[in-house]
Amino acid sequence: MIWEAIVKRKVLVFSLLFLLVTLPIVYLVFKYQPKAEAAWYDDNFAYRQRVDITNAGTAQTDFQVAITLNTSALVTAGKMQSLCQDIRVTNINGKILPYWTHLCNTTNTRIYFWADSLTNSSTIFYLYYGNPSAISSEIKTGTSDKPGISCKSILDHSDSTGDGTYYIDPNAGAKSDAFQAYCDMTTNSGGWSIVTAETGTG
């Protein structure tokens, strides 16, 4: 009986020591293991950047957001086409999202894309580039479905069809904010928003 008690005590002590040693190791392994990254959208694109969009308001869908990127440095380094034709934007699941660029090959290129879903915290997107054979997939702006941010941006993006009415949304964001404006696309290099004032009686 005494021998059995000694054996049991040794087993108990060994078990406790084992737990004291292994539990911290298991904790550290799980704590510092690399976070899983989303699958690569297309292997023909050599580079991608993770884009985290923080939304402090309510959740949104089909919401236009903008990011700034130094495409000039990427073009100079040979990582991006000079006309930014190889830019693509995806959600975390690899779904291609509509986008357009403003001032390509500059230090302050603006990339506008329509987020299919924005949570009320932070949402992950990916920006791909580095495909020398890619053809531009930028969308046409100035329509009710995809408004531009100004008459000038519509003109600069080669989406102009001449003087006329276009949809613009200076704040980007939800399409519900967009409104129609008459754009003079010819006078003094074009891109002018025409505003008229009406007076009434009573």
CSV table of C-alpha atoms in Angstrom, one decimal:
chain,number,residue,atom,x,y,z
A,1,MET,CA,0.0,0.0,0.0
A,2,ILE,CA,2.8,2.4,0.9
A,3,TRP,CA,4.5,1.6,-2.4
A,4,GLU,CA,1.3,2.3,-4.4
A,5,ALA,CA,0.9,5.6,-2.6
A,6,ILE,CA,4.4,6.6,-3.5
A,7,VAL,CA,3.9,5.6,-7.1
A,8,LYS,CA,0.6,7.6,-7.3
A,9,ARG,CA,2.3,10.6,-5.8
A,10,LYS,CA,5.2,10.4,-8.3
A,11,VAL,CA,2.7,10.1,-11.2
A,12,LEU,CA,0.8,13.1,-9.9
A,13,VAL,CA,3.9,15.2,-9.5
A,14,PHE,CA,5.1,14.2,-12.9
A,15,SER,CA,1.7,15.1,-14.5
A,16,LEU,CA,1.7,18.5,-12.8
A,17,LEU,CA,5.3,19.2,-14.0
A,18,PHE,CA,4.3,18.1,-17.5
A,19,LEU,CA,1.4,20.5,-17.5
A,20,LEU,CA,3.5,23.4,-16.1
A,21,VAL,CA,6.0,22.9,-18.9
A,22,THR,CA,3.8,22.2,-21.9
A,23,LEU,CA,1.0,24.7,-21.3
A,24,PRO,CA,3.2,27.8,-21.7
A,25,ILE,CA,4.7,26.3,-24.8
A,26,VAL,CA,1.3,25.6,-26.3
A,27,TYR,CA,0.1,29.1,-25.4
A,28,LEU,CA,3.2,30.7,-27.1
A,29,VAL,CA,2.8,28.6,-30.2
A,30,PHE,CA,-0.8,29.7,-30.7
A,31,LYS,CA,-0.1,33.3,-29.8
A,32,TYR,CA,2.7,33.8,-32.3
A,33,GLN,CA,1.7,31.6,-35.1
A,34,PRO,CA,1.4,33.6,-38.4
A,35,LYS,CA,-2.1,34.8,-39.3
A,36,ALA,CA,-3.7,33.1,-42.2
A,37,GLU,CA,-3.7,35.2,-45.4
A,38,ALA,CA,-6.3,35.1,-48.1
A,39,ALA,CA,-5.6,33.1,-51.1
A,40,TRP,CA,-3.8,34.9,-54.0
A,41,TYR,CA,-6.4,36.2,-56.5
A,42,ASP,CA,-4.3,35.5,-59.6
A,43,ASP,CA,-0.7,34.3,-59.8
A,44,ASN,CA,-0.1,36.5,-62.9
A,45,PHE,CA,0.0,39.5,-60.5
A,46,ALA,CA,3.3,39.6,-58.7
A,47,TYR,CA,2.4,42.0,-55.8
A,48,ARG,CA,-0.4,42.8,-53.6
A,49,GLN,CA,-1.0,45.1,-50.6
A,50,ARG,CA,-3.5,44.6,-47.9
A,51,VAL,CA,-5.9,47.5,-47.4
A,52,ASP,CA,-7.8,47.9,-44.2
A,53,ILE,CA,-10.8,50.2,-44.4
A,54,THR,CA,-12.1,51.4,-41.0
A,55,ASN,CA,-15.8,52.3,-40.9
A,56,ALA,CA,-17.0,54.0,-37.7
A,57,GLY,CA,-20.6,54.3,-38.9
A,58,THR,CA,-23.2,51.8,-39.9
A,59,ALA,CA,-22.4,48.8,-42.1
A,60,GLN,CA,-22.5,49.6,-45.8
A,61,THR,CA,-22.9,47.8,-49.2
A,62,ASP,CA,-21.7,49.0,-52.6
A,63,PHE,CA,-19.9,51.9,-51.0
A,64,GLN,CA,-17.2,53.9,-52.8
A,65,VAL,CA,-14.0,54.4,-50.9
A,66,ALA,CA,-10.7,55.9,-51.9
A,67,ILE,CA,-7.1,55.0,-51.0
A,68,THR,CA,-3.9,56.9,-51.9
A,69,LEU,CA,-0.9,55.1,-53.4
A,70,ASN,CA,2.5,56.3,-54.6
A,71,THR,CA,2.3,54.6,-58.0
A,72,SER,CA,5.2,56.7,-59.3
A,73,ALA,CA,7.6,54.7,-57.1
A,74,LEU,CA,6.1,51.4,-58.2
A,75,VAL,CA,6.3,52.3,-61.8
A,76,THR,CA,9.9,53.4,-61.4
A,77,ALA,CA,10.8,50.2,-59.6
A,78,GLY,CA,9.3,48.2,-62.5
A,79,LYS,CA,6.5,46.8,-60.3
A,80,MET,CA,3.6,48.4,-62.1
A,81,GLN,CA,2.6,49.4,-65.6
A,82,SER,CA,3.2,53.1,-66.4
A,83,LEU,CA,-0.6,53.6,-67.0
A,84,CYS,CA,-1.6,51.6,-64.0
A,85,GLN,CA,-3.4,49.1,-66.2
A,86,ASP,CA,-2.5,46.2,-63.9
A,87,ILE,CA,-4.2,47.4,-60.8
A,88,ARG,CA,-7.0,45.2,-59.4
A,89,VAL,CA,-8.9,45.4,-56.2
A,90,THR,CA,-10.5,42.4,-54.5
A,91,ASN,CA,-12.4,41.7,-51.3
A,92,ILE,CA,-10.9,39.2,-48.8
A,93,ASN,CA,-12.5,36.3,-50.8
A,94,GLY,CA,-10.8,37.3,-54.1
A,95,LYS,CA,-13.9,38.9,-55.7
A,96,ILE,CA,-12.9,41.6,-58.2
A,97,LEU,CA,-14.4,45.0,-57.3
A,98,PRO,CA,-15.2,47.9,-59.6
A,99,TYR,CA,-12.5,50.6,-59.4
A,100,TRP,CA,-11.0,53.6,-61.2
A,101,THR,CA,-7.8,55.6,-60.7
A,102,HIS,CA,-7.1,59.3,-60.7
A,103,LEU,CA,-3.6,60.8,-61.4
A,104,CYS,CA,-1.8,57.5,-62.3
A,105,ASN,CA,2.0,57.5,-62.1
A,106,THR,CA,2.2,60.2,-59.4
A,107,THR,CA,3.1,60.2,-55.7
A,108,ASN,CA,-0.6,60.7,-54.8
A,109,THR,CA,-2.6,58.4,-57.0
A,110,ARG,CA,-6.2,58.0,-55.8
A,111,ILE,CA,-7.7,54.6,-56.3
A,112,TYR,CA,-11.5,54.6,-55.9
A,113,PHE,CA,-13.3,51.3,-55.6
A,114,TRP,CA,-16.7,50.1,-54.6
A,115,ALA,CA,-16.6,48.0,-51.5
A,116,ASP,CA,-19.2,45.3,-51.8
A,117,SER,CA,-19.5,45.2,-48.0
A,118,LEU,CA,-18.2,47.4,-45.2
A,119,THR,CA,-18.6,46.3,-41.6
A,120,ASN,CA,-19.0,48.8,-38.8
A,121,SER,CA,-15.4,48.2,-37.7
A,122,SER,CA,-12.6,47.2,-40.1
A,123,THR,CA,-12.8,45.4,-43.5
A,124,ILE,CA,-9.9,43.8,-45.4
A,125,PHE,CA,-9.4,44.3,-49.1
A,126,TYR,CA,-6.4,43.6,-51.4
A,127,LEU,CA,-4.8,45.7,-54.0
A,128,TYR,CA,-3.0,43.8,-56.8
A,129,TYR,CA,-0.5,44.9,-59.4
A,130,GLY,CA,2.7,43.7,-61.2
A,131,ASN,CA,1.2,42.0,-64.3
A,132,PRO,CA,2.9,43.4,-67.4
A,133,SER,CA,0.4,41.9,-69.8
A,134,ALA,CA,-2.7,43.0,-67.9
A,135,ILE,CA,-5.3,45.1,-69.7
A,136,SER,CA,-7.1,47.9,-67.8
A,137,SER,CA,-10.4,46.9,-66.2
A,138,GLU,CA,-11.3,50.4,-64.8
A,139,ILE,CA,-15.0,51.2,-64.9
A,140,LYS,CA,-16.6,54.2,-66.6
A,141,THR,CA,-17.6,57.0,-64.3
A,142,GLY,CA,-20.2,59.7,-64.4
A,143,THR,CA,-23.2,57.4,-64.5
A,144,SER,CA,-26.0,57.0,-61.9
A,145,ASP,CA,-24.6,53.6,-61.0
A,146,LYS,CA,-20.9,54.7,-60.8
A,147,PRO,CA,-20.8,58.5,-60.3
A,148,GLY,CA,-17.5,60.5,-60.7
A,149,ILE,CA,-16.2,62.8,-58.0
A,150,SER,CA,-16.3,65.9,-60.3
A,151,CYS,CA,-16.7,66.9,-63.9
A,152,LYS,CA,-12.9,67.3,-64.1
A,153,SER,CA,-12.3,63.7,-62.8
A,154,ILE,CA,-14.7,62.4,-65.4
A,155,LEU,CA,-12.8,64.3,-68.1
A,156,ASP,CA,-9.4,63.2,-66.9
A,157,HIS,CA,-10.5,59.6,-66.7
A,158,SER,CA,-11.5,59.8,-70.4
A,159,ASP,CA,-15.2,59.1,-69.5
A,160,SER,CA,-16.5,62.3,-71.1
A,161,THR,CA,-18.9,62.1,-74.0
A,162,GLY,CA,-18.9,65.9,-74.5
A,163,ASP,CA,-20.8,68.7,-72.8
A,164,GLY,CA,-23.8,67.4,-71.0
A,165,THR,CA,-25.3,66.0,-67.7
A,166,TYR,CA,-23.3,63.6,-65.6
A,167,TYR,CA,-23.6,62.1,-62.1
A,168,ILE,CA,-21.1,63.3,-59.6
A,169,ASP,CA,-20.5,62.5,-55.9
A,170,PRO,CA,-17.8,64.8,-54.5
A,171,ASN,CA,-17.8,62.9,-51.2
A,172,ALA,CA,-17.7,59.4,-52.7
A,173,GLY,CA,-19.4,57.0,-50.4
A,174,ALA,CA,-23.0,55.9,-51.0
A,175,LYS,CA,-24.5,56.3,-54.5
A,176,SER,CA,-27.5,57.9,-52.9
A,177,ASP,CA,-25.5,61.1,-52.4
A,178,ALA,CA,-24.8,61.5,-56.1
A,179,PHE,CA,-26.5,64.2,-58.1
A,180,GLN,CA,-26.7,65.3,-61.7
A,181,ALA,CA,-24.6,68.2,-62.8
A,182,TYR,CA,-24.1,69.8,-66.2
A,183,CYS,CA,-20.4,69.5,-67.2
A,184,ASP,CA,-18.7,71.8,-69.7
A,185,MET,CA,-16.1,69.5,-71.2
A,186,THR,CA,-14.8,71.8,-73.9
A,187,THR,CA,-14.3,75.4,-72.6
A,188,ASN,CA,-10.7,76.2,-71.4
A,189,SER,CA,-9.7,72.5,-71.5
A,190,GLY,CA,-13.0,71.4,-70.0
A,191,GLY,CA,-14.1,69.8,-66.8
A,192,TRP,CA,-16.3,72.7,-65.5
A,193,SER,CA,-19.4,72.2,-63.4
A,194,ILE,CA,-22.1,74.6,-64.5
A,195,VAL,CA,-24.4,75.8,-61.7
A,196,THR,CA,-27.4,78.0,-62.4
A,197,ALA,CA,-29.5,80.1,-60.0
A,198,GLU,CA,-33.2,80.6,-60.4
A,199,THR,CA,-35.2,83.3,-58.8
A,200,GLY,CA,-38.9,83.2,-58.2
A,201,THR,CA,-41.6,85.4,-56.8
A,202,GLY,CA,-43.7,84.9,-53.8
